[in-house]
PDB file of C-alpha atoms in Angstrom:
ATOM      1  CA  GLN A   1      83.039  92.020  95.539  1.00  0.00           C
ATOM      2  CA  LYS A   2      86.462  91.672  96.881  1.00  0.00           C
ATOM      3  CA  GLU A   3      87.724  95.013  97.553  1.00  0.00           C
ATOM      4  CA  VAL A   4      90.909  96.839  99.019  1.00  0.00           C
ATOM      5  CA  GLU A   5      90.281 100.502 100.198  1.00  0.00           C
ATOM      6  CA  GLN A   6      92.788 103.270 100.725  1.00  0.00           C
ATOM      7  CA  ASN A   7      92.391 107.044 101.420  1.00  0.00           C
ATOM      8  CA  SER A   8      93.709 108.610  98.278  1.00  0.00           C
ATOM      9  CA  GLY A   9      95.376 111.683 100.121  1.00  0.00           C
ATOM     10  CA  PRO A  10      97.217 113.497  99.741  1.00  0.00           C
ATOM     11  CA  LEU A  11      98.595 112.955 103.004  1.00  0.00           C
ATOM     12  CA  SER A  12     101.164 115.805 103.797  1.00  0.00           C
ATOM     13  CA  VAL A  13     103.868 115.282 106.567  1.00  0.00           C
ATOM     14  CA  PRO A  14     106.814 117.529 107.437  1.00  0.00           C
ATOM     15  CA  GLU A  15     110.101 115.980 106.998  1.00  0.00           C
ATOM     16  CA  GLY A  16     111.277 113.747 109.900  1.00  0.00           C
ATOM     17  CA  ALA A  17     107.854 112.933 110.839  1.00  0.00           C
ATOM     18  CA  ILE A  18     106.170 109.516 110.818  1.00  0.00           C
ATOM     19  CA  ALA A  19     103.811 108.981 107.914  1.00  0.00           C
ATOM     20  CA  SER A  20     101.137 106.427 108.523  1.00  0.00           C
ATOM     21  CA  LEU A  21      99.407 104.965 105.478  1.00  0.00           C
ATOM     22  CA  ASN A  22      96.224 102.827 105.986  1.00  0.00           C
ATOM     23  CA  CYS A  23      94.499  99.940 104.131  1.00  0.00           C
ATOM     24  CA  THR A  24      91.415  97.891 104.707  1.00  0.00           C
ATOM     25  CA  TYR A  25      90.384  94.853 102.819  1.00  0.00           C
ATOM     26  CA  SER A  26      87.115  92.995 102.305  1.00  0.00           C
ATOM     27  CA  ASP A  27      88.089  89.305 102.277  1.00  0.00           C
ATOM     28  CA  ARG A  28      88.485  87.720 105.485  1.00  0.00           C
ATOM     29  CA  GLY A  29      90.432  84.883 104.005  1.00  0.00           C
ATOM     30  CA  SER A  30      93.112  87.100 102.680  1.00  0.00           C
ATOM     31  CA  GLN A  31      96.621  85.705 103.347  1.00  0.00           C
ATOM     32  CA  SER A  32      99.289  87.972 101.690  1.00  0.00           C
ATOM     33  CA  PHE A  33      99.690  91.821 101.867  1.00  0.00           C
ATOM     34  CA  PHE A  34     101.897  93.971 100.090  1.00  0.00           C
ATOM     35  CA  TRP A  35     103.001  97.558  99.979  1.00  0.00           C
ATOM     36  CA  TYR A  36     104.198  99.014  96.612  1.00  0.00           C
ATOM     37  CA  ARG A  37     105.621 102.639  95.982  1.00  0.00           C
ATOM     38  CA  GLN A  38     104.957 104.396  92.842  1.00  0.00           C
ATOM     39  CA  TYR A  39     106.761 107.531  91.986  1.00  0.00           C
ATOM     40  CA  SER A  40     105.018 109.870  89.461  1.00  0.00           C
ATOM     41  CA  GLY A  41     105.520 108.673  85.856  1.00  0.00           C
ATOM     42  CA  LYS A  42     107.235 105.374  86.969  1.00  0.00           C
ATOM     43  CA  SER A  43     106.062 101.840  87.709  1.00  0.00           C
ATOM     44  CA  PRO A  44     105.358 100.346  91.095  1.00  0.00           C
ATOM     45  CA  GLU A  45     108.111  98.778  93.112  1.00  0.00           C
ATOM     46  CA  LEU A  46     107.650  96.377  95.922  1.00  0.00           C
ATOM     47  CA  ILE A  47     108.472  97.970  99.487  1.00  0.00           C
ATOM     48  CA  MET A  48     107.185  95.465 102.117  1.00  0.00           C
ATOM     49  CA  SER A  49     105.271  92.163 102.202  1.00  0.00           C
ATOM     50  CA  ILE A  50     103.639  90.723 105.215  1.00  0.00           C
ATOM     51  CA  TYR A  51     101.739  87.344 105.923  1.00  0.00           C
ATOM     52  CA  SER A  52     101.116  87.143 109.562  1.00  0.00           C
ATOM     53  CA  ASN A  53      99.677  89.354 112.309  1.00  0.00           C
ATOM     54  CA  GLY A  54     101.875  91.969 113.845  1.00  0.00           C
ATOM     55  CA  ASP A  55     104.656  94.215 112.839  1.00  0.00           C
ATOM     56  CA  LYS A  56     107.252  93.745 110.423  1.00  0.00           C
ATOM     57  CA  GLU A  57     110.159  96.134 110.181  1.00  0.00           C
ATOM     58  CA  ASP A  58     112.490  96.994 107.263  1.00  0.00           C
ATOM     59  CA  GLY A  59     114.858  99.985 107.930  1.00  0.00           C
ATOM     60  CA  ARG A  60     112.557 103.085 108.135  1.00  0.00           C
ATOM     61  CA  PHE A  61     109.531 101.245 107.060  1.00  0.00           C
ATOM     62  CA  THR A  62     107.269  99.081 109.319  1.00  0.00           C
ATOM     63  CA  ALA A  63     104.235  97.163 108.047  1.00  0.00           C
ATOM     64  CA  GLN A  64     101.463  96.152 110.518  1.00  0.00           C
ATOM     65  CA  LEU A  65      98.774  93.689 109.881  1.00  0.00           C
ATOM     66  CA  ASN A  66      95.488  93.015 111.908  1.00  0.00           C
ATOM     67  CA  LYS A  67      93.539  90.107 110.319  1.00  0.00           C
ATOM     68  CA  ALA A  68      90.799  90.356 112.766  1.00  0.00           C
ATOM     69  CA  SER A  69      90.220  93.998 111.869  1.00  0.00           C
ATOM     70  CA  GLN A  70      91.036  93.503 108.354  1.00  0.00           C
ATOM     71  CA  TYR A  71      93.383  96.317 108.314  1.00  0.00           C
ATOM     72  CA  VAL A  72      97.172  96.698 107.094  1.00  0.00           C
ATOM     73  CA  SER A  73      99.170  99.852 107.616  1.00  0.00           C
ATOM     74  CA  LEU A  74     102.714 101.060 106.543  1.00  0.00           C
ATOM     75  CA  LEU A  75     104.573 103.299 108.719  1.00  0.00           C
ATOM     76  CA  ILE A  76     107.478 105.387 107.292  1.00  0.00           C
ATOM     77  CA  ARG A  77     109.719 106.815 110.058  1.00  0.00           C
ATOM     78  CA  ASP A  78     111.882 109.892 109.596  1.00  0.00           C
ATOM     79  CA  SER A  79     110.115 110.692 106.404  1.00  0.00           C
ATOM     80  CA  GLN A  80     112.217 112.298 103.568  1.00  0.00           C
ATOM     81  CA  PRO A  81     111.024 114.197 100.669  1.00  0.00           C
ATOM     82  CA  SER A  82     112.140 111.283  98.481  1.00  0.00           C
ATOM     83  CA  ASP A  83     109.469 109.279 100.292  1.00  0.00           C
ATOM     84  CA  SER A  84     106.831 111.522  98.307  1.00  0.00           C
ATOM     85  CA  ALA A  85     105.137 109.160  96.008  1.00  0.00           C
ATOM     86  CA  THR A  86     101.741 107.073  95.751  1.00  0.00           C
ATOM     87  CA  TYR A  87     101.628 103.896  98.045  1.00  0.00           C
ATOM     88  CA  LEU A  88      99.770 100.903  96.638  1.00  0.00           C
ATOM     89  CA  CYS A  89      98.324  98.304  98.982  1.00  0.00           C
ATOM     90  CA  ALA A  90      97.894  94.909  97.455  1.00  0.00           C
ATOM     91  CA  VAL A  91      96.155  91.951  98.933  1.00  0.00           C
ATOM     92  CA  ASN A  92      96.132  88.281  97.743  1.00  0.00           C
ATOM     93  CA  MET A  93      92.538  87.378  98.473  1.00  0.00           C
ATOM     94  CA  GLY A  94      91.675  83.866 100.132  1.00  0.00           C
ATOM     95  CA  GLY A  95      91.349  80.620  98.050  1.00  0.00           C
ATOM     96  CA  GLY A  96      95.020  80.386  97.245  1.00  0.00           C
ATOM     97  CA  SER A  97      94.916  83.326  94.835  1.00  0.00           C
ATOM     98  CA  TYR A  98      97.966  84.604  93.412  1.00  0.00           C
ATOM     99  CA  ILE A  99      96.376  87.553  91.801  1.00  0.00           C
ATOM    100  CA  PRO A 100      96.474  90.563  93.811  1.00  0.00           C
ATOM    101  CA  THR A 101      93.807  93.105  94.379  1.00  0.00           C
ATOM    102  CA  PHE A 102      95.192  96.636  94.396  1.00  0.00           C
ATOM    103  CA  GLY A 103      93.861  99.547  96.240  1.00  0.00           C
ATOM    104  CA  ARG A 104      93.761 102.900  94.365  1.00  0.00           C
ATOM    105  CA  GLY A 105      96.782 104.126  96.312  1.00  0.00           C
ATOM    106  CA  THR A 106      97.526 107.019  98.880  1.00  0.00           C
ATOM    107  CA  SER A 107      99.478 109.988  97.505  1.00  0.00           C
ATOM    108  CA  LEU A 108     102.171 110.929 100.231  1.00  0.00           C
ATOM    109  CA  ILE A 109     103.851 114.298 100.137  1.00  0.00           C
ATOM    110  CA  VAL A 110     106.824 114.869 102.408  1.00  0.00           C
ATOM    111  CA  HIS A 111     107.527 118.721 102.720  1.00  0.00           C
ATOM    112  CA  PRO A 112     110.976 120.244 103.898  1.00  0.00           C
TER     113      PRO A 112
ATOM    114  CA  ASP B   1     117.656  91.331  89.978  1.00  0.00           C
ATOM    115  CA  VAL B   2     114.404  90.523  88.052  1.00  0.00           C
ATOM    116  CA  LYS B   3     114.193  92.486  84.916  1.00  0.00           C
ATOM    117  CA  VAL B   4     110.720  93.300  83.011  1.00  0.00           C
ATOM    118  CA  THR B   5     111.059  95.182  80.025  1.00  0.00           C
ATOM    119  CA  GLN B   6     108.402  96.729  77.711  1.00  0.00           C
ATOM    120  CA  SER B   7     108.887  97.419  74.047  1.00  0.00           C
ATOM    121  CA  SER B   8     107.920 101.110  74.234  1.00  0.00           C
ATOM    122  CA  ARG B   9     107.665 103.828  76.919  1.00  0.00           C
ATOM    123  CA  TYR B  10     105.558 106.159  74.823  1.00  0.00           C
ATOM    124  CA  LEU B  11     103.252 105.225  71.953  1.00  0.00           C
ATOM    125  CA  VAL B  12     100.808 107.227  69.779  1.00  0.00           C
ATOM    126  CA  LYS B  13      98.326 105.476  67.553  1.00  0.00           C
ATOM    127  CA  ARG B  14      95.221 106.406  65.535  1.00  0.00           C
ATOM    128  CA  THR B  15      91.647 105.110  66.113  1.00  0.00           C
ATOM    129  CA  GLY B  16      91.195 101.689  64.438  1.00  0.00           C
ATOM    130  CA  GLU B  17      94.981 100.881  64.317  1.00  0.00           C
ATOM    131  CA  LYS B  18      96.079  97.477  65.558  1.00  0.00           C
ATOM    132  CA  VAL B  19      98.385  97.757  68.438  1.00  0.00           C
ATOM    133  CA  PHE B  20     101.097  95.486  69.848  1.00  0.00           C
ATOM    134  CA  LEU B  21     102.626  95.945  73.274  1.00  0.00           C
ATOM    135  CA  GLU B  22     105.319  93.794  74.087  1.00  0.00           C
ATOM    136  CA  CYS B  23     106.600  92.631  77.622  1.00  0.00           C
ATOM    137  CA  VAL B  24     109.537  90.406  78.351  1.00  0.00           C
ATOM    138  CA  GLN B  25     111.015  89.139  81.688  1.00  0.00           C
ATOM    139  CA  ASP B  26     114.345  87.522  82.185  1.00  0.00           C
ATOM    140  CA  MET B  27     113.778  85.494  85.330  1.00  0.00           C
ATOM    141  CA  ASP B  28     111.844  82.528  84.111  1.00  0.00           C
ATOM    142  CA  HIS B  29     108.698  83.466  85.895  1.00  0.00           C
ATOM    143  CA  GLU B  30     105.554  81.444  85.225  1.00  0.00           C
ATOM    144  CA  ASN B  31     103.108  84.217  85.466  1.00  0.00           C
ATOM    145  CA  MET B  32     102.770  87.339  83.550  1.00  0.00           C
ATOM    146  CA  PHE B  33     100.019  90.091  83.904  1.00  0.00           C
ATOM    147  CA  TRP B  34      98.750  93.022  81.858  1.00  0.00           C
ATOM    148  CA  TYR B  35      97.307  95.914  83.729  1.00  0.00           C
ATOM    149  CA  ARG B  36      96.245  99.376  82.977  1.00  0.00           C
ATOM    150  CA  GLN B  37      96.327 102.296  85.149  1.00  0.00           C
ATOM    151  CA  ASP B  38      94.143 105.544  84.790  1.00  0.00           C
ATOM    152  CA  PRO B  39      93.966 108.387  87.367  1.00  0.00           C
ATOM    153  CA  GLY B  40      91.611 107.634  90.047  1.00  0.00           C
ATOM    154  CA  LEU B  41      90.869 104.343  89.100  1.00  0.00           C
ATOM    155  CA  GLY B  42      94.006 102.431  90.017  1.00  0.00           C
ATOM    156  CA  LEU B  43      95.526  99.246  88.692  1.00  0.00           C
ATOM    157  CA  ARG B  44      93.109  97.310  86.607  1.00  0.00           C
ATOM    158  CA  LEU B  45      93.918  93.783  85.531  1.00  0.00           C
ATOM    159  CA  ILE B  46      93.426  93.145  81.777  1.00  0.00           C
ATOM    160  CA  TYR B  47      94.544  89.725  81.124  1.00  0.00           C
ATOM    161  CA  PHE B  48      97.075  87.267  82.812  1.00  0.00           C
ATOM    162  CA  SER B  49      98.971  83.990  81.985  1.00  0.00           C
ATOM    163  CA  TYR B  50     100.227  81.240  84.209  1.00  0.00           C
ATOM    164  CA  ASP B  51     101.931  79.210  81.519  1.00  0.00           C
ATOM    165  CA  VAL B  52     102.951  79.124  77.769  1.00  0.00           C
ATOM    166  CA  LYS B  53      99.762  79.379  75.580  1.00  0.00           C
ATOM    167  CA  MET B  54      97.630  79.873  78.704  1.00  0.00           C
ATOM    168  CA  LYS B  55      95.566  82.884  79.256  1.00  0.00           C
ATOM    169  CA  GLU B  56      92.973  84.080  81.526  1.00  0.00           C
ATOM    170  CA  LYS B  57      90.838  87.133  81.552  1.00  0.00           C
ATOM    171  CA  GLY B  58      91.097  89.801  84.338  1.00  0.00           C
ATOM    172  CA  ASP B  59      88.708  92.276  85.233  1.00  0.00           C
ATOM    173  CA  ILE B  60      88.575  94.336  82.066  1.00  0.00           C
ATOM    174  CA  PRO B  61      89.411  92.201  79.017  1.00  0.00           C
ATOM    175  CA  GLU B  62      86.961  93.875  76.463  1.00  0.00           C
ATOM    176  CA  GLY B  63      88.738  95.284  73.538  1.00  0.00           C
ATOM    177  CA  TYR B  64      92.052  93.628  74.285  1.00  0.00           C
ATOM    178  CA  SER B  65      93.539  90.148  73.497  1.00  0.00           C
ATOM    179  CA  VAL B  66      97.010  88.457  74.575  1.00  0.00           C
ATOM    180  CA  SER B  67      99.484  86.200  73.160  1.00  0.00           C
ATOM    181  CA  ARG B  68     102.034  84.136  75.120  1.00  0.00           C
ATOM    182  CA  GLU B  69     104.054  81.865  72.766  1.00  0.00           C
ATOM    183  CA  LYS B  70     107.196  81.918  74.891  1.00  0.00           C
ATOM    184  CA  LYS B  71     107.645  81.655  78.534  1.00  0.00           C
ATOM    185  CA  GLU B  72     109.515  85.161  78.781  1.00  0.00           C
ATOM    186  CA  ARG B  73     107.280  86.899  76.496  1.00  0.00           C
ATOM    187  CA  PHE B  74     103.648  88.296  76.879  1.00  0.00           C
ATOM    188  CA  SER B  75     102.087  90.542  74.415  1.00  0.00           C
ATOM    189  CA  LEU B  76      98.976  92.780  74.551  1.00  0.00           C
ATOM    190  CA  ILE B  77      96.888  93.305  71.404  1.00  0.00           C
ATOM    191  CA  LEU B  78      94.452  96.260  70.867  1.00  0.00           C
ATOM    192  CA  GLU B  79      92.687  94.806  67.825  1.00  0.00           C
ATOM    193  CA  SER B  80      91.185  98.307  66.838  1.00  0.00           C
ATOM    194  CA  ALA B  81      92.341 101.001  69.110  1.00  0.00           C
ATOM    195  CA  SER B  82      89.833 103.352  70.456  1.00  0.00           C
ATOM    196  CA  THR B  83      90.272 106.661  72.287  1.00  0.00           C
ATOM    197  CA  ASN B  84      89.174 105.209  75.662  1.00  0.00           C
ATOM    198  CA  GLN B  85      92.112 102.754  75.455  1.00  0.00           C
ATOM    199  CA  THR B  86      94.487 105.789  76.179  1.00  0.00           C
ATOM    200  CA  SER B  87      96.274 104.608  79.409  1.00  0.00           C
ATOM    201  CA  MET B  88      99.376 103.697  81.139  1.00  0.00           C
ATOM    202  CA  TYR B  89      99.907 100.103  80.523  1.00  0.00           C
ATOM    203  CA  LEU B  90     101.912  97.956  82.866  1.00  0.00           C
ATOM    204  CA  CYS B  91     103.287  94.411  82.580  1.00  0.00           C
ATOM    205  CA  ALA B  92     104.392  92.262  85.653  1.00  0.00           C
ATOM    206  CA  SER B  93     105.472  88.912  86.296  1.00  0.00           C
ATOM    207  CA  SER B  94     105.777  86.593  89.110  1.00  0.00           C
ATOM    208  CA  LEU B  95     107.578  83.472  89.913  1.00  0.00           C
ATOM    209  CA  LEU B  96     105.038  80.725  91.378  1.00  0.00           C
ATOM    210  CA  ALA B  97     101.576  80.061  91.688  1.00  0.00           C
ATOM    211  CA  GLY B  98     101.326  80.684  95.302  1.00  0.00           C
ATOM    212  CA  ASN B  99      99.666  83.546  97.457  1.00  0.00           C
ATOM    213  CA  THR B 100     103.141  84.959  98.703  1.00  0.00           C
ATOM    214  CA  ASP B 101     104.190  85.714  94.945  1.00  0.00           C
ATOM    215  CA  THR B 102     105.522  89.139  94.427  1.00  0.00           C
ATOM    216  CA  GLN B 103     104.821  91.133  91.249  1.00  0.00           C
ATOM    217  CA  TYR B 104     107.564  92.637  89.491  1.00  0.00           C
ATOM    218  CA  PHE B 105     106.461  95.510  87.221  1.00  0.00           C
ATOM    219  CA  GLY B 106     108.013  96.685  83.816  1.00  0.00           C
ATOM    220  CA  PRO B 107     108.526 100.415  83.201  1.00  0.00           C
ATOM    221  CA  GLY B 108     105.168 100.902  81.731  1.00  0.00           C
ATOM    222  CA  THR B 109     103.838 102.044  78.186  1.00  0.00           C
ATOM    223  CA  ARG B 110     101.976 105.346  78.022  1.00  0.00           C
ATOM    224  CA  LEU B 111      99.652 104.861  75.021  1.00  0.00           C
ATOM    225  CA  THR B 112      97.657 107.597  73.483  1.00  0.00           C
ATOM    226  CA  VAL B 113      95.131 106.852  70.770  1.00  0.00           C
ATOM    227  CA  LEU B 114      94.029 109.917  68.703  1.00  0.00           C
TER     228      LEU B 114
END
């Protein structure tokens, strides 16, 4: 069974610190990787997508992909209380699938 | 901006009722999805559709059906609601059948079945 694993948390970091969120996936043929942010009571919204090995930066967010280790991470620099949310990792598995498999999410708490 | 709307934010129904959840997207997306989200279980795919009148079962289709008569509208139907269908229901859409697709989510419908 194709799986996406995330630590449920909560991950608690002080304001201004770097928050590191991790995700592993089971299908070595996976090609597309997404990070969604979901505030309590709201729907998920896309933060980052990454398709090739290495880092991809967008403002305070950096996605890191290592296909050999089947590992994708999201770094949030200068964390703010407004970053407190659940972060969902989603992976489009191999075979050209456009149906993402979602992890269960990691709860992040940024405290002042 | 892509906009996905759902007919209700909150809905309360009684066991055995037939329930319709409507989803509309305004960006001409081919693909539409219905998920339910429960604490500790994450997002689970119920049904999806890649074209008008086409539908495919997701991971948990039992107790649900769907309808897609127009490209912009995807309906989820609970033929006879049960208490274990109390959940947050999320609709999503995406543009193309490619693996770089991004899903855009509606605001969700929190359904309570009494």
